[in-house]
Amino acid sequence: ADFCSAVCVEVPSETEAVQGTDMKLLCISCMKREEVTASTVVEWFYRPEGGKDEPIYEYRKTNHEFPSRFSGRIQWNGSKDMQDVSITVLNVTLNDSGIYTCNITREFEFEIHRPLFTSSRLIHLTVVEEAGEDFTSVISEIMMYILLVFLTLWLLIEMVYCYRKVSKAEEAAQENATDYLAIPSENKENCAVPVEE
């Protein structure tokens, strides 16, 4: 079973790019902890729909870009430990859709023998004219509008409730004042609490 070091996680590359943007083609190949000393060769190929693989980029101690439709548009994004051997295609076009292959060859430098390890990663890339809306973001937007409507209704209900409560309190105070004014003045004097000597 393959065992990857804690700092290396193999994750798939994104498969959709928007025309005119830069697209990183992710290619990660973890090495076992004991496989530290190794010479690595990386080869990148591109295959258009219905076409054949054509080399576009190679890393063999130094970077080498092959003459192709990608000339001047490929940027190396590999890490120093050569576990991440990704490249970035700059300013992608609709014609860049296709299958990209990342071939990794490692020769391990052990004392007794020098075994070779090879691996490949296929990336099916589709280039679109405009970014499509993510389903999650659409749901989030709908939920936000529902929440706004709910909060607005709740606020209106609270305002009506408070208005009615204040109105009733004012009416009760008005009635008490009217009842007090309706009492004859002699009765008001009788309402005074007698003082005991």
CSV table of N, CA and C in Angstrom, one decimal, residues 73-169:
chain,number,residue,atom,x,y,z
A,73,ARG,N,2.9,30.1,-23.0
A,73,ARG,CA,1.8,30.2,-22.2
A,73,ARG,C,1.8,29.2,-21.0
A,74,ILE,N,2.9,28.5,-20.9
A,74,ILE,CA,3.0,27.5,-19.8
A,74,ILE,C,4.0,27.9,-18.8
A,75,GLN,N,3.6,27.8,-17.5
A,75,GLN,CA,4.4,28.2,-16.4
A,75,GLN,C,4.5,27.0,-15.4
A,76,TRP,N,5.8,26.8,-15.0
A,76,TRP,CA,6.1,25.7,-14.1
A,76,TRP,C,5.6,26.0,-12.7
A,77,ASN,N,4.9,25.2,-12.0
A,77,ASN,CA,4.5,25.4,-10.6
A,77,ASN,C,4.9,24.3,-9.7
A,78,GLY,N,5.9,23.5,-10.1
A,78,GLY,CA,6.4,22.4,-9.3
A,78,GLY,C,7.0,22.8,-8.0
A,79,SER,N,7.0,22.0,-7.0
A,79,SER,CA,7.7,22.2,-5.7
A,79,SER,C,9.1,21.8,-5.7
A,80,LYS,N,9.9,22.2,-4.7
A,80,LYS,CA,11.3,21.8,-4.7
A,80,LYS,C,11.5,20.4,-4.4
A,81,ASP,N,10.6,19.7,-3.7
A,81,ASP,CA,10.8,18.3,-3.4
A,81,ASP,C,10.2,17.4,-4.5
A,82,MET,N,9.7,18.1,-5.6
A,82,MET,CA,9.2,17.4,-6.8
A,82,MET,C,8.1,16.4,-6.5
A,83,GLN,N,7.3,16.7,-5.5
A,83,GLN,CA,6.1,16.0,-5.2
A,83,GLN,C,4.9,16.6,-6.0
A,84,ASP,N,5.0,18.0,-6.0
A,84,ASP,CA,4.0,18.7,-6.8
A,84,ASP,C,4.7,19.1,-8.1
A,85,VAL,N,4.2,18.6,-9.2
A,85,VAL,CA,4.8,18.8,-10.5
A,85,VAL,C,3.8,19.5,-11.5
A,86,SER,N,3.0,20.4,-10.9
A,86,SER,CA,2.0,21.1,-11.7
A,86,SER,C,2.5,22.1,-12.6
A,87,ILE,N,1.7,22.4,-13.6
A,87,ILE,CA,1.9,23.6,-14.5
A,87,ILE,C,0.7,24.4,-14.6
A,88,THR,N,0.9,25.7,-15.1
A,88,THR,CA,-0.2,26.6,-15.3
A,88,THR,C,-0.3,27.0,-16.7
A,89,VAL,N,-1.4,26.9,-17.4
A,89,VAL,CA,-1.6,27.3,-18.7
A,89,VAL,C,-2.2,28.8,-18.7
A,90,LEU,N,-1.4,29.7,-19.2
A,90,LEU,CA,-1.9,31.1,-19.1
A,90,LEU,C,-2.8,31.5,-20.2
A,91,ASN,N,-3.8,32.3,-19.9
A,91,ASN,CA,-4.7,32.8,-20.9
A,91,ASN,C,-5.4,31.7,-21.8
A,92,VAL,N,-6.1,30.8,-21.1
A,92,VAL,CA,-6.6,29.7,-21.8
A,92,VAL,C,-7.6,30.1,-22.9
A,93,THR,N,-7.7,29.3,-23.9
A,93,THR,CA,-8.7,29.6,-25.0
A,93,THR,C,-9.6,28.3,-25.1
A,94,LEU,N,-10.6,28.5,-25.9
A,94,LEU,CA,-11.6,27.4,-26.1
A,94,LEU,C,-10.9,26.2,-26.8
A,95,ASN,N,-9.8,26.5,-27.6
A,95,ASN,CA,-9.1,25.4,-28.3
A,95,ASN,C,-8.2,24.6,-27.3
A,96,ASP,N,-8.1,25.1,-26.1
A,96,ASP,CA,-7.2,24.4,-25.1
A,96,ASP,C,-8.0,23.2,-24.4
A,97,SER,N,-9.3,23.0,-24.7
A,97,SER,CA,-10.0,21.9,-24.2
A,97,SER,C,-9.4,20.6,-24.7
A,98,GLY,N,-9.4,19.6,-23.9
A,98,GLY,CA,-8.8,18.3,-24.3
A,98,GLY,C,-8.3,17.5,-23.1
A,99,ILE,N,-7.4,16.5,-23.3
A,99,ILE,CA,-6.9,15.7,-22.3
A,99,ILE,C,-5.4,16.0,-22.1
A,100,TYR,N,-5.1,16.3,-20.8
A,100,TYR,CA,-3.7,16.6,-20.5
A,100,TYR,C,-3.2,15.4,-19.7
A,101,THR,N,-2.0,15.0,-20.0
A,101,THR,CA,-1.3,13.8,-19.3
A,101,THR,C,-0.1,14.3,-18.6
A,102,CYS,N,0.0,13.9,-17.4
A,102,CYS,CA,1.3,14.2,-16.6
A,102,CYS,C,2.0,12.9,-16.3
A,103,ASN,N,3.1,12.7,-16.9
A,103,ASN,CA,3.9,11.5,-16.6
A,103,ASN,C,5.1,11.8,-15.7
A,104,ILE,N,5.2,11.0,-14.6
A,104,ILE,CA,6.3,11.2,-13.7
A,104,ILE,C,7.1,10.0,-13.6
A,105,THR,N,8.4,10.1,-13.8
A,105,THR,CA,9.4,9.0,-13.7
A,105,THR,C,10.4,9.3,-12.6
A,106,ARG,N,10.5,8.4,-11.7
A,106,ARG,CA,11.5,8.7,-10.6
A,106,ARG,C,12.5,7.5,-10.5
A,107,GLU,N,13.8,7.9,-10.4
A,107,GLU,CA,14.8,6.9,-10.2
A,107,GLU,C,15.3,7.1,-8.8
A,108,PHE,N,15.1,6.1,-8.0
A,108,PHE,CA,15.5,6.2,-6.6
A,108,PHE,C,16.9,5.7,-6.4
A,109,GLU,N,17.6,6.5,-5.6
A,109,GLU,CA,19.1,6.2,-5.4
A,109,GLU,C,19.3,5.5,-4.1
A,110,PHE,N,19.1,4.2,-4.1
A,110,PHE,CA,19.5,3.3,-3.0
A,110,PHE,C,20.9,2.8,-3.2
A,111,GLU,N,21.5,2.3,-2.1
A,111,GLU,CA,22.8,1.8,-2.1
A,111,GLU,C,23.0,0.6,-3.1
A,112,ILE,N,22.0,-0.4,-3.0
A,112,ILE,CA,22.2,-1.6,-3.8
A,112,ILE,C,21.6,-1.5,-5.2
A,113,HIS,N,20.5,-0.9,-5.4
A,113,HIS,CA,19.9,-0.8,-6.7
A,113,HIS,C,19.2,0.6,-6.9
A,114,ARG,N,18.8,0.9,-8.1
A,114,ARG,CA,18.2,2.2,-8.5
A,114,ARG,C,16.9,1.9,-9.2
A,115,PRO,N,15.8,1.6,-8.5
A,115,PRO,CA,14.6,1.2,-9.1
A,115,PRO,C,13.9,2.5,-9.7
A,116,LEU,N,13.1,2.2,-10.8
A,116,LEU,CA,12.3,3.2,-11.5
A,116,LEU,C,10.9,3.1,-11.0
A,117,PHE,N,10.3,4.3,-10.8
A,117,PHE,CA,8.8,4.4,-10.5
A,117,PHE,C,8.2,5.3,-11.4
A,118,THR,N,7.1,4.9,-12.1
A,118,THR,CA,6.4,5.8,-13.1
A,118,THR,C,5.0,5.9,-12.7
A,119,SER,N,4.4,7.0,-12.9
A,119,SER,CA,2.9,7.2,-12.7
A,119,SER,C,2.4,8.3,-13.6
A,120,SER,N,1.1,8.2,-13.9
A,120,SER,CA,0.5,9.1,-14.8
A,120,SER,C,-0.8,9.7,-14.2
A,121,ARG,N,-1.1,11.0,-14.6
A,121,ARG,CA,-2.3,11.6,-14.2
A,121,ARG,C,-3.0,12.1,-15.5
A,122,LEU,N,-4.3,11.8,-15.6
A,122,LEU,CA,-5.0,12.4,-16.8
A,122,LEU,C,-6.0,13.5,-16.3
A,123,ILE,N,-6.0,14.6,-17.0
A,123,ILE,CA,-6.9,15.7,-16.7
A,123,ILE,C,-7.7,16.0,-17.9
A,124,HIS,N,-9.0,15.8,-17.8
A,124,HIS,CA,-9.9,16.2,-18.9
A,124,HIS,C,-10.4,17.6,-18.7
A,125,LEU,N,-9.8,18.5,-19.5
A,125,LEU,CA,-10.1,19.9,-19.3
A,125,LEU,C,-11.1,20.4,-20.3
A,126,THR,N,-12.1,21.2,-19.8
A,126,THR,CA,-13.1,21.8,-20.7
A,126,THR,C,-13.0,23.3,-20.4
A,127,VAL,N,-12.9,24.1,-21.5
A,127,VAL,CA,-12.8,25.5,-21.4
A,127,VAL,C,-14.1,26.1,-21.9
A,128,VAL,N,-14.7,27.0,-21.0
A,128,VAL,CA,-16.0,27.6,-21.3
A,128,VAL,C,-15.9,29.1,-21.5
A,129,GLU,N,-16.8,29.7,-22.2
A,129,GLU,CA,-16.8,31.1,-22.4
A,129,GLU,C,-17.0,31.9,-21.2
A,130,GLU,N,-18.0,31.5,-20.4
A,130,GLU,CA,-18.3,32.2,-19.1
A,130,GLU,C,-18.4,31.2,-18.0
A,131,ALA,N,-18.2,31.7,-16.8
A,131,ALA,CA,-18.3,30.8,-15.6
A,131,ALA,C,-19.7,30.6,-15.3
A,132,GLY,N,-20.1,29.3,-15.2
A,132,GLY,CA,-21.5,29.0,-14.8
A,132,GLY,C,-21.7,29.2,-13.3
A,133,GLU,N,-22.9,29.5,-12.9
A,133,GLU,CA,-23.2,29.7,-11.5
A,133,GLU,C,-23.2,28.4,-10.7
A,134,ASP,N,-22.5,28.4,-9.6
A,134,ASP,CA,-22.4,27.2,-8.8
A,134,ASP,C,-23.8,26.9,-8.1
A,135,PHE,N,-24.2,25.7,-8.1
A,135,PHE,CA,-25.6,25.3,-7.6
A,135,PHE,C,-25.7,25.7,-6.1
A,136,THR,N,-24.6,25.5,-5.4
A,136,THR,CA,-24.6,25.9,-3.9
A,136,THR,C,-24.8,27.4,-3.8
A,137,SER,N,-24.1,28.2,-4.6
A,137,SER,CA,-24.3,29.7,-4.5
A,137,SER,C,-25.7,30.1,-4.8
A,138,VAL,N,-26.3,29.4,-5.8
A,138,VAL,CA,-27.7,29.7,-6.2
A,138,VAL,C,-28.6,29.5,-5.0
A,139,ILE,N,-28.5,28.3,-4.4
A,139,ILE,CA,-29.3,27.9,-3.2
A,139,ILE,C,-29.1,28.9,-2.1
A,140,SER,N,-27.8,29.3,-1.8
A,140,SER,CA,-27.5,30.3,-0.8
A,140,SER,C,-28.2,31.6,-1.0
A,141,GLU,N,-28.2,32.0,-2.3
A,141,GLU,CA,-28.8,33.3,-2.7
A,141,GLU,C,-30.3,33.3,-2.4
A,142,ILE,N,-31.0,32.2,-2.8
A,142,ILE,CA,-32.4,32.0,-2.6
A,142,ILE,C,-32.7,32.0,-1.1
A,143,MET,N,-31.9,31.3,-0.3
A,143,MET,CA,-32.2,31.3,1.1
A,143,MET,C,-32.0,32.7,1.7
A,144,MET,N,-31.0,33.5,1.2
A,144,MET,CA,-30.8,34.8,1.7
A,144,MET,C,-32.1,35.7,1.5
A,145,TYR,N,-32.7,35.6,0.3
A,145,TYR,CA,-33.8,36.4,0.0
A,145,TYR,C,-35.0,36.0,0.8
A,146,ILE,N,-35.2,34.6,1.0
A,146,ILE,CA,-36.3,34.2,1.9
A,146,ILE,C,-36.1,34.7,3.3
A,147,LEU,N,-34.9,34.7,3.8
A,147,LEU,CA,-34.6,35.2,5.1
A,147,LEU,C,-34.9,36.7,5.2
A,148,LEU,N,-34.5,37.5,4.2
A,148,LEU,CA,-34.8,38.9,4.2
A,148,LEU,C,-36.3,39.2,4.2
A,149,VAL,N,-37.1,38.4,3.4
A,149,VAL,CA,-38.6,38.6,3.4
A,149,VAL,C,-39.1,38.3,4.8
A,150,PHE,N,-38.7,37.1,5.4
A,150,PHE,CA,-39.1,36.7,6.7
A,150,PHE,C,-38.8,37.8,7.8
A,151,LEU,N,-37.6,38.3,7.8
A,151,LEU,CA,-37.2,39.4,8.7
A,151,LEU,C,-38.0,40.6,8.5
A,152,THR,N,-38.3,41.0,7.3
A,152,THR,CA,-39.1,42.2,7.0
A,152,THR,C,-40.5,42.0,7.5
A,153,LEU,N,-41.2,40.9,7.3
A,153,LEU,CA,-42.5,40.6,7.8
A,153,LEU,C,-42.5,40.6,9.3
A,154,TRP,N,-41.5,40.0,9.9
A,154,TRP,CA,-41.4,39.9,11.4
A,154,TRP,C,-41.3,41.3,12.0
A,155,LEU,N,-40.5,42.2,11.3
A,155,LEU,CA,-40.4,43.6,11.8
A,155,LEU,C,-41.7,44.3,11.7
A,156,LEU,N,-42.4,44.1,10.6
A,156,LEU,CA,-43.7,44.8,10.4
A,156,LEU,C,-44.7,44.4,11.5
A,157,ILE,N,-44.8,43.1,11.7
A,157,ILE,CA,-45.7,42.6,12.8
A,157,ILE,C,-45.3,43.1,14.1
A,158,GLU,N,-44.0,43.2,14.4
A,158,GLU,CA,-43.6,43.8,15.7
A,158,GLU,C,-44.0,45.3,15.8
A,159,MET,N,-43.8,46.0,14.7
A,159,MET,CA,-44.2,47.4,14.7
A,159,MET,C,-45.7,47.6,14.9
A,160,VAL,N,-46.5,46.8,14.3
A,160,VAL,CA,-48.0,46.9,14.4
A,160,VAL,C,-48.4,46.5,15.9
A,161,TYR,N,-47.7,45.5,16.4
A,161,TYR,CA,-48.0,45.0,17.8
A,161,TYR,C,-47.7,46.1,18.8
A,162,CYS,N,-46.5,46.7,18.6
A,162,CYS,CA,-46.1,47.8,19.5
A,162,CYS,C,-47.0,49.0,19.4
A,163,TYR,N,-47.3,49.4,18.1
A,163,TYR,CA,-48.2,50.5,17.9
A,163,TYR,C,-49.5,50.3,18.6
A,164,ARG,N,-50.1,49.1,18.5
A,164,ARG,CA,-51.4,48.9,19.1
A,164,ARG,C,-51.3,48.9,20.7
A,165,LYS,N,-50.2,48.4,21.2
A,165,LYS,CA,-50.0,48.4,22.6
A,165,LYS,C,-49.9,49.8,23.2
A,166,VAL,N,-49.1,50.6,22.4
A,166,VAL,CA,-48.9,52.0,22.9
A,166,VAL,C,-50.2,52.8,22.7
A,167,SER,N,-51.0,52.5,21.7
A,167,SER,CA,-52.3,53.1,21.5
A,167,SER,C,-53.3,52.8,22.6
A,168,LYS,N,-53.3,51.5,23.0
A,168,LYS,CA,-54.2,51.1,24.1
A,168,LYS,C,-53.8,51.7,25.4
A,169,ALA,N,-52.5,51.8,25.6
A,169,ALA,CA,-52.0,52.5,26.9
A,169,ALA,C,-52.4,53.9,26.9
